[in-house]
Amino acid sequence: MSVARPLGRAKGSTRMFSPPLQSGYGHFVNTTILEETMKLFFKIALILLAVSAFAFAQTWTPEMQIKTKALASPNISPDGKKIVYTVSYEMLTADKSEYVNQIHLASTDGTNPMQLTFADKSSSNPKWSPDGTTIAFTSPRKDNKSNIYIMRLSGGEAEMITDVKGNVQNFEWSPDGKWFAFSMTDAKTEEEEKNAKGAMIFVGLTKI
């Protein structure tokens, strides 16, 4: 059994080990940075909650509904300086309304907020690459099937990494940032669709 050795810690902080993707590897997170970042995230959420509570105190209108945003999936960069998270937006069309998640980026001190994705389909579950240069996420942009995409902070469009017939449920970067391990649901057959049967879960591995 391989045991990863902590790299040391700043005074007054601890390091938390997360389960390894493969034997001998693990991730160490400075819990002081984690705590401060989560405080910031919850402050933003509380502000939005206060706005929402005020709106409920007024006569509720569709315009107020559109302005109410939900924050989720905070993820801290490896150097602890940035955070990505999702914001839920209501999309209104002539025949329906739905919520779409978009990925946002900000410094962990609350400055420099910016929106990263603008697609018609939701972008969810953002995760940093080990070197902090790239953000991976899932989105059903092609054929309504959830796949893994990556977006480099240096610029450019999001790039689709997987192309599965089912839906990617969850994923993790490899420690060297060259692979993704992911779980996915198998695509339903016409018979399964007809009988409303659930699809099986599979585990995959893909190289970037």
PDB file of C-alpha atoms in Angstrom:
ATOM      1  CA  MET A   1       0.000   0.000   0.000  1.00  0.00           C
ATOM      2  CA  SER A   2       1.371   3.410  -0.953  1.00  0.00           C
ATOM      3  CA  VAL A   3       0.963   6.293   1.455  1.00  0.00           C
ATOM      4  CA  ALA A   4       1.198   9.883   0.258  1.00  0.00           C
ATOM      5  CA  ARG A   5       3.209  12.179   2.517  1.00  0.00           C
ATOM      6  CA  PRO A   6       1.836  15.632   3.469  1.00  0.00           C
ATOM      7  CA  LEU A   7       3.882  18.480   2.033  1.00  0.00           C
ATOM      8  CA  GLY A   8       3.868  20.519   5.227  1.00  0.00           C
ATOM      9  CA  ARG A   9       1.434  23.197   6.324  1.00  0.00           C
ATOM     10  CA  ALA A  10       1.227  26.873   7.088  1.00  0.00           C
ATOM     11  CA  LYS A  11       1.165  27.936  10.711  1.00  0.00           C
ATOM     12  CA  GLY A  12      -2.348  27.758  12.123  1.00  0.00           C
ATOM     13  CA  SER A  13      -3.675  25.600   9.300  1.00  0.00           C
ATOM     14  CA  THR A  14      -4.156  21.908   8.652  1.00  0.00           C
ATOM     15  CA  ARG A  15      -4.148  19.777   5.554  1.00  0.00           C
ATOM     16  CA  MET A  16      -7.014  17.505   4.645  1.00  0.00           C
ATOM     17  CA  PHE A  17      -6.459  14.411   2.517  1.00  0.00           C
ATOM     18  CA  SER A  18      -9.051  13.437  -0.081  1.00  0.00           C
ATOM     19  CA  PRO A  19      -9.332   9.852  -1.379  1.00  0.00           C
ATOM     20  CA  PRO A  20      -6.867   9.099  -4.206  1.00  0.00           C
ATOM     21  CA  LEU A  21      -7.877   8.522  -7.799  1.00  0.00           C
ATOM     22  CA  GLN A  22      -5.196   5.856  -8.120  1.00  0.00           C
ATOM     23  CA  SER A  23      -2.840   4.188  -5.673  1.00  0.00           C
ATOM     24  CA  GLY A  24      -0.139   6.434  -4.296  1.00  0.00           C
ATOM     25  CA  TYR A  25      -1.781   9.734  -5.199  1.00  0.00           C
ATOM     26  CA  GLY A  26      -3.947  12.079  -3.230  1.00  0.00           C
ATOM     27  CA  HIS A  27      -4.914  15.713  -2.907  1.00  0.00           C
ATOM     28  CA  PHE A  28      -4.021  17.962   0.027  1.00  0.00           C
ATOM     29  CA  VAL A  29      -6.160  20.995   0.715  1.00  0.00           C
ATOM     30  CA  ASN A  30      -5.177  23.824   3.023  1.00  0.00           C
ATOM     31  CA  THR A  31      -8.227  23.954   5.296  1.00  0.00           C
ATOM     32  CA  THR A  32      -7.574  27.586   6.237  1.00  0.00           C
ATOM     33  CA  ILE A  33      -7.986  28.576   2.585  1.00  0.00           C
ATOM     34  CA  LEU A  34     -10.968  26.255   2.308  1.00  0.00           C
ATOM     35  CA  GLU A  35     -12.681  27.787   5.331  1.00  0.00           C
ATOM     36  CA  GLU A  36     -12.092  31.372   4.152  1.00  0.00           C
ATOM     37  CA  THR A  37     -13.326  30.569   0.659  1.00  0.00           C
ATOM     38  CA  MET A  38     -16.450  28.878   1.960  1.00  0.00           C
ATOM     39  CA  LYS A  39     -17.114  31.910   4.174  1.00  0.00           C
ATOM     40  CA  LEU A  40     -16.924  34.105   1.084  1.00  0.00           C
ATOM     41  CA  PHE A  41     -19.203  31.776  -0.853  1.00  0.00           C
ATOM     42  CA  PHE A  42     -21.780  31.737   1.929  1.00  0.00           C
ATOM     43  CA  LYS A  43     -21.637  35.537   2.206  1.00  0.00           C
ATOM     44  CA  ILE A  44     -22.550  35.776  -1.468  1.00  0.00           C
ATOM     45  CA  ALA A  45     -25.321  33.234  -0.950  1.00  0.00           C
ATOM     46  CA  LEU A  46     -26.666  35.135   2.073  1.00  0.00           C
ATOM     47  CA  ILE A  47     -26.790  38.367   0.089  1.00  0.00           C
ATOM     48  CA  LEU A  48     -28.795  36.647  -2.619  1.00  0.00           C
ATOM     49  CA  LEU A  49     -31.017  35.090   0.044  1.00  0.00           C
ATOM     50  CA  ALA A  50     -31.643  38.518   1.562  1.00  0.00           C
ATOM     51  CA  VAL A  51     -32.579  39.881  -1.845  1.00  0.00           C
ATOM     52  CA  SER A  52     -34.873  36.913  -2.354  1.00  0.00           C
ATOM     53  CA  ALA A  53     -36.505  37.404   1.070  1.00  0.00           C
ATOM     54  CA  PHE A  54     -37.094  41.067   0.294  1.00  0.00           C
ATOM     55  CA  ALA A  55     -38.655  40.102  -3.013  1.00  0.00           C
ATOM     56  CA  PHE A  56     -41.013  37.673  -1.290  1.00  0.00           C
ATOM     57  CA  ALA A  57     -42.078  40.480   1.023  1.00  0.00           C
ATOM     58  CA  GLN A  58     -43.199  42.397  -2.051  1.00  0.00           C
ATOM     59  CA  THR A  59     -45.763  41.390  -4.619  1.00  0.00           C
ATOM     60  CA  TRP A  60     -44.118  38.477  -6.433  1.00  0.00           C
ATOM     61  CA  THR A  61     -43.632  39.053 -10.143  1.00  0.00           C
ATOM     62  CA  PRO A  62     -41.963  37.123 -12.984  1.00  0.00           C
ATOM     63  CA  GLU A  63     -39.294  39.836 -13.117  1.00  0.00           C
ATOM     64  CA  MET A  64     -38.367  39.148  -9.484  1.00  0.00           C
ATOM     65  CA  GLN A  65     -38.188  35.434 -10.216  1.00  0.00           C
ATOM     66  CA  ILE A  66     -35.706  36.059 -13.022  1.00  0.00           C
ATOM     67  CA  LYS A  67     -33.509  38.189 -10.737  1.00  0.00           C
ATOM     68  CA  THR A  68     -33.310  35.456  -8.076  1.00  0.00           C
ATOM     69  CA  LYS A  69     -30.093  33.477  -8.560  1.00  0.00           C
ATOM     70  CA  ALA A  70     -28.876  30.259  -6.935  1.00  0.00           C
ATOM     71  CA  LEU A  71     -25.152  29.611  -6.358  1.00  0.00           C
ATOM     72  CA  ALA A  72     -23.732  26.082  -6.212  1.00  0.00           C
ATOM     73  CA  SER A  73     -20.709  23.816  -6.803  1.00  0.00           C
ATOM     74  CA  PRO A  74     -17.881  26.008  -5.403  1.00  0.00           C
ATOM     75  CA  ASN A  75     -14.423  24.714  -6.296  1.00  0.00           C
ATOM     76  CA  ILE A  76     -11.131  26.280  -5.210  1.00  0.00           C
ATOM     77  CA  SER A  77      -8.091  26.556  -7.484  1.00  0.00           C
ATOM     78  CA  PRO A  78      -4.995  24.543  -6.478  1.00  0.00           C
ATOM     79  CA  ASP A  79      -3.173  27.722  -5.378  1.00  0.00           C
ATOM     80  CA  GLY A  80      -6.153  28.861  -3.298  1.00  0.00           C
ATOM     81  CA  LYS A  81      -6.430  32.218  -5.100  1.00  0.00           C
ATOM     82  CA  LYS A  82      -9.516  31.645  -7.261  1.00  0.00           C
ATOM     83  CA  ILE A  83     -12.882  29.950  -7.045  1.00  0.00           C
ATOM     84  CA  VAL A  84     -15.274  28.691  -9.703  1.00  0.00           C
ATOM     85  CA  TYR A  85     -18.956  28.156  -9.027  1.00  0.00           C
ATOM     86  CA  THR A  86     -22.253  27.912 -10.875  1.00  0.00           C
ATOM     87  CA  VAL A  87     -25.063  30.447 -10.992  1.00  0.00           C
ATOM     88  CA  SER A  88     -28.586  29.407 -11.980  1.00  0.00           C
ATOM     89  CA  TYR A  89     -30.420  31.603 -14.497  1.00  0.00           C
ATOM     90  CA  GLU A  90     -34.033  31.313 -15.594  1.00  0.00           C
ATOM     91  CA  MET A  91     -34.366  31.109 -19.369  1.00  0.00           C
ATOM     92  CA  LEU A  92     -37.730  32.187 -20.737  1.00  0.00           C
ATOM     93  CA  THR A  93     -39.003  31.256 -24.196  1.00  0.00           C
ATOM     94  CA  ALA A  94     -42.380  31.523 -25.886  1.00  0.00           C
ATOM     95  CA  ASP A  95     -43.416  27.992 -24.900  1.00  0.00           C
ATOM     96  CA  LYS A  96     -41.449  27.169 -21.738  1.00  0.00           C
ATOM     97  CA  SER A  97     -39.147  28.345 -18.979  1.00  0.00           C
ATOM     98  CA  GLU A  98     -36.154  26.497 -17.540  1.00  0.00           C
ATOM     99  CA  TYR A  99     -33.130  27.073 -15.339  1.00  0.00           C
ATOM    100  CA  VAL A 100     -29.668  27.002 -16.896  1.00  0.00           C
ATOM    101  CA  ASN A 101     -26.427  26.874 -14.896  1.00  0.00           C
ATOM    102  CA  GLN A 102     -23.503  29.029 -15.996  1.00  0.00           C
ATOM    103  CA  ILE A 103     -19.975  28.868 -14.605  1.00  0.00           C
ATOM    104  CA  HIS A 104     -18.484  31.941 -12.927  1.00  0.00           C
ATOM    105  CA  LEU A 105     -14.968  32.722 -11.708  1.00  0.00           C
ATOM    106  CA  ALA A 106     -13.803  35.057  -8.929  1.00  0.00           C
ATOM    107  CA  SER A 107     -10.818  35.675  -6.678  1.00  0.00           C
ATOM    108  CA  THR A 108     -11.193  34.132  -3.238  1.00  0.00           C
ATOM    109  CA  ASP A 109     -11.258  37.624  -1.713  1.00  0.00           C
ATOM    110  CA  GLY A 110     -14.458  38.344  -3.663  1.00  0.00           C
ATOM    111  CA  THR A 111     -12.901  40.559  -6.335  1.00  0.00           C
ATOM    112  CA  ASN A 112     -12.737  40.141 -10.127  1.00  0.00           C
ATOM    113  CA  PRO A 113     -15.973  38.180 -10.659  1.00  0.00           C
ATOM    114  CA  MET A 114     -16.646  37.110 -14.228  1.00  0.00           C
ATOM    115  CA  GLN A 115     -18.903  34.738 -16.145  1.00  0.00           C
ATOM    116  CA  LEU A 116     -17.105  32.004 -18.102  1.00  0.00           C
ATOM    117  CA  THR A 117     -19.882  30.107 -19.920  1.00  0.00           C
ATOM    118  CA  PHE A 118     -22.807  31.470 -21.920  1.00  0.00           C
ATOM    119  CA  ALA A 119     -24.234  28.366 -23.640  1.00  0.00           C
ATOM    120  CA  ASP A 120     -27.944  27.651 -24.002  1.00  0.00           C
ATOM    121  CA  LYS A 121     -27.410  24.383 -22.115  1.00  0.00           C
ATOM    122  CA  SER A 122     -26.327  24.128 -18.481  1.00  0.00           C
ATOM    123  CA  SER A 123     -22.651  23.952 -17.540  1.00  0.00           C
ATOM    124  CA  SER A 124     -22.241  22.133 -14.227  1.00  0.00           C
ATOM    125  CA  ASN A 125     -19.800  20.560 -11.774  1.00  0.00           C
ATOM    126  CA  PRO A 126     -16.723  22.736 -12.537  1.00  0.00           C
ATOM    127  CA  LYS A 127     -13.372  21.296 -11.428  1.00  0.00           C
ATOM    128  CA  TRP A 128      -9.844  22.697 -11.672  1.00  0.00           C
ATOM    129  CA  SER A 129      -7.021  20.896 -13.423  1.00  0.00           C
ATOM    130  CA  PRO A 130      -4.118  19.996 -11.096  1.00  0.00           C
ATOM    131  CA  ASP A 131      -1.989  22.822 -12.546  1.00  0.00           C
ATOM    132  CA  GLY A 132      -4.795  25.395 -12.211  1.00  0.00           C
ATOM    133  CA  THR A 133      -4.792  26.397 -15.895  1.00  0.00           C
ATOM    134  CA  THR A 134      -7.961  24.647 -17.034  1.00  0.00           C
ATOM    135  CA  ILE A 135     -11.514  24.114 -15.810  1.00  0.00           C
ATOM    136  CA  ALA A 136     -13.426  20.945 -16.658  1.00  0.00           C
ATOM    137  CA  PHE A 137     -17.207  20.688 -16.428  1.00  0.00           C
ATOM    138  CA  THR A 138     -20.172  18.684 -17.690  1.00  0.00           C
ATOM    139  CA  SER A 139     -22.782  19.930 -20.143  1.00  0.00           C
ATOM    140  CA  PRO A 140     -25.471  18.411 -22.420  1.00  0.00           C
ATOM    141  CA  ARG A 141     -24.547  20.681 -25.327  1.00  0.00           C
ATOM    142  CA  LYS A 142     -24.470  17.908 -27.938  1.00  0.00           C
ATOM    143  CA  ASP A 143     -27.605  15.807 -28.546  1.00  0.00           C
ATOM    144  CA  ASN A 144     -28.778  16.559 -24.994  1.00  0.00           C
ATOM    145  CA  LYS A 145     -26.185  14.092 -23.637  1.00  0.00           C
ATOM    146  CA  SER A 146     -24.011  15.172 -20.717  1.00  0.00           C
ATOM    147  CA  ASN A 147     -20.300  15.089 -21.603  1.00  0.00           C
ATOM    148  CA  ILE A 148     -17.046  16.434 -20.183  1.00  0.00           C
ATOM    149  CA  TYR A 149     -15.772  19.745 -21.549  1.00  0.00           C
ATOM    150  CA  ILE A 150     -12.639  21.714 -20.740  1.00  0.00           C
ATOM    151  CA  MET A 151     -12.043  25.461 -20.862  1.00  0.00           C
ATOM    152  CA  ARG A 152      -8.540  26.907 -20.672  1.00  0.00           C
ATOM    153  CA  LEU A 153      -8.248  30.162 -18.741  1.00  0.00           C
ATOM    154  CA  SER A 154      -5.777  31.410 -21.346  1.00  0.00           C
ATOM    155  CA  GLY A 155      -8.730  31.787 -23.727  1.00  0.00           C
ATOM    156  CA  GLY A 156     -10.636  29.956 -26.434  1.00  0.00           C
ATOM    157  CA  GLU A 157     -13.880  28.023 -26.698  1.00  0.00           C
ATOM    158  CA  ALA A 158     -14.839  25.074 -24.517  1.00  0.00           C
ATOM    159  CA  GLU A 159     -13.615  21.762 -25.948  1.00  0.00           C
ATOM    160  CA  MET A 160     -15.657  18.553 -25.696  1.00  0.00           C
ATOM    161  CA  ILE A 161     -13.535  15.696 -24.314  1.00  0.00           C
ATOM    162  CA  THR A 162     -15.968  12.771 -24.133  1.00  0.00           C
ATOM    163  CA  ASP A 163     -18.635  11.824 -26.658  1.00  0.00           C
ATOM    164  CA  VAL A 164     -20.808   9.197 -25.002  1.00  0.00           C
ATOM    165  CA  LYS A 165     -24.295   8.021 -25.892  1.00  0.00           C
ATOM    166  CA  GLY A 166     -25.338   7.998 -22.247  1.00  0.00           C
ATOM    167  CA  ASN A 167     -24.725  10.788 -19.715  1.00  0.00           C
ATOM    168  CA  VAL A 168     -21.576  11.499 -17.714  1.00  0.00           C
ATOM    169  CA  GLN A 169     -22.607  11.589 -14.053  1.00  0.00           C
ATOM    170  CA  ASN A 170     -19.352  12.495 -12.310  1.00  0.00           C
ATOM    171  CA  PHE A 171     -15.657  12.757 -13.109  1.00  0.00           C
ATOM    172  CA  GLU A 172     -12.220  13.404 -11.619  1.00  0.00           C
ATOM    173  CA  TRP A 173      -8.913  14.627 -13.051  1.00  0.00           C
ATOM    174  CA  SER A 174      -5.912  12.307 -12.872  1.00  0.00           C
ATOM    175  CA  PRO A 175      -3.042  13.694 -10.741  1.00  0.00           C
ATOM    176  CA  ASP A 176      -0.993  14.496 -13.867  1.00  0.00           C
ATOM    177  CA  GLY A 177      -3.932  16.282 -15.542  1.00  0.00           C
ATOM    178  CA  LYS A 178      -3.806  14.059 -18.649  1.00  0.00           C
ATOM    179  CA  TRP A 179      -6.785  11.765 -18.003  1.00  0.00           C
ATOM    180  CA  PHE A 180     -10.339  11.796 -16.703  1.00  0.00           C
ATOM    181  CA  ALA A 181     -11.985   8.977 -14.787  1.00  0.00           C
ATOM    182  CA  PHE A 182     -15.756   9.235 -15.023  1.00  0.00           C
ATOM    183  CA  SER A 183     -19.001   7.413 -14.355  1.00  0.00           C
ATOM    184  CA  MET A 184     -21.858   7.448 -16.840  1.00  0.00           C
ATOM    185  CA  THR A 185     -25.291   6.001 -17.412  1.00  0.00           C
ATOM    186  CA  ASP A 186     -25.667   3.654 -20.335  1.00  0.00           C
ATOM    187  CA  ALA A 187     -27.922   4.914 -23.120  1.00  0.00           C
ATOM    188  CA  LYS A 188     -31.462   3.549 -22.836  1.00  0.00           C
ATOM    189  CA  THR A 189     -32.785   1.296 -25.572  1.00  0.00           C
ATOM    190  CA  GLU A 190     -36.173   1.955 -27.184  1.00  0.00           C
ATOM    191  CA  GLU A 191     -37.596  -0.888 -25.078  1.00  0.00           C
ATOM    192  CA  GLU A 192     -36.197   0.629 -21.863  1.00  0.00           C
ATOM    193  CA  GLU A 193     -37.600   4.026 -22.801  1.00  0.00           C
ATOM    194  CA  LYS A 194     -40.982   2.419 -23.461  1.00  0.00           C
ATOM    195  CA  ASN A 195     -40.965   0.576 -20.125  1.00  0.00           C
ATOM    196  CA  ALA A 196     -39.324   3.494 -18.251  1.00  0.00           C
ATOM    197  CA  LYS A 197     -36.493   1.299 -17.008  1.00  0.00           C
ATOM    198  CA  GLY A 198     -33.416   2.860 -15.461  1.00  0.00           C
ATOM    199  CA  ALA A 199     -30.057   2.692 -17.218  1.00  0.00           C
ATOM    200  CA  MET A 200     -26.963   0.999 -15.776  1.00  0.00           C
ATOM    201  CA  ILE A 201     -23.976   2.922 -14.414  1.00  0.00           C
ATOM    202  CA  PHE A 202     -20.590   2.400 -16.088  1.00  0.00           C
ATOM    203  CA  VAL A 203     -17.104   3.680 -15.299  1.00  0.00           C
ATOM    204  CA  GLY A 204     -14.868   5.044 -18.042  1.00  0.00           C
ATOM    205  CA  LEU A 205     -11.405   6.509 -18.590  1.00  0.00           C
ATOM    206  CA  THR A 206     -10.487   9.004 -21.299  1.00  0.00           C
ATOM    207  CA  LYS A 207      -7.300  10.835 -22.238  1.00  0.00           C
ATOM    208  CA  ILE A 208      -7.273  14.592 -22.831  1.00  0.00           C
TER     209      ILE A 208
END
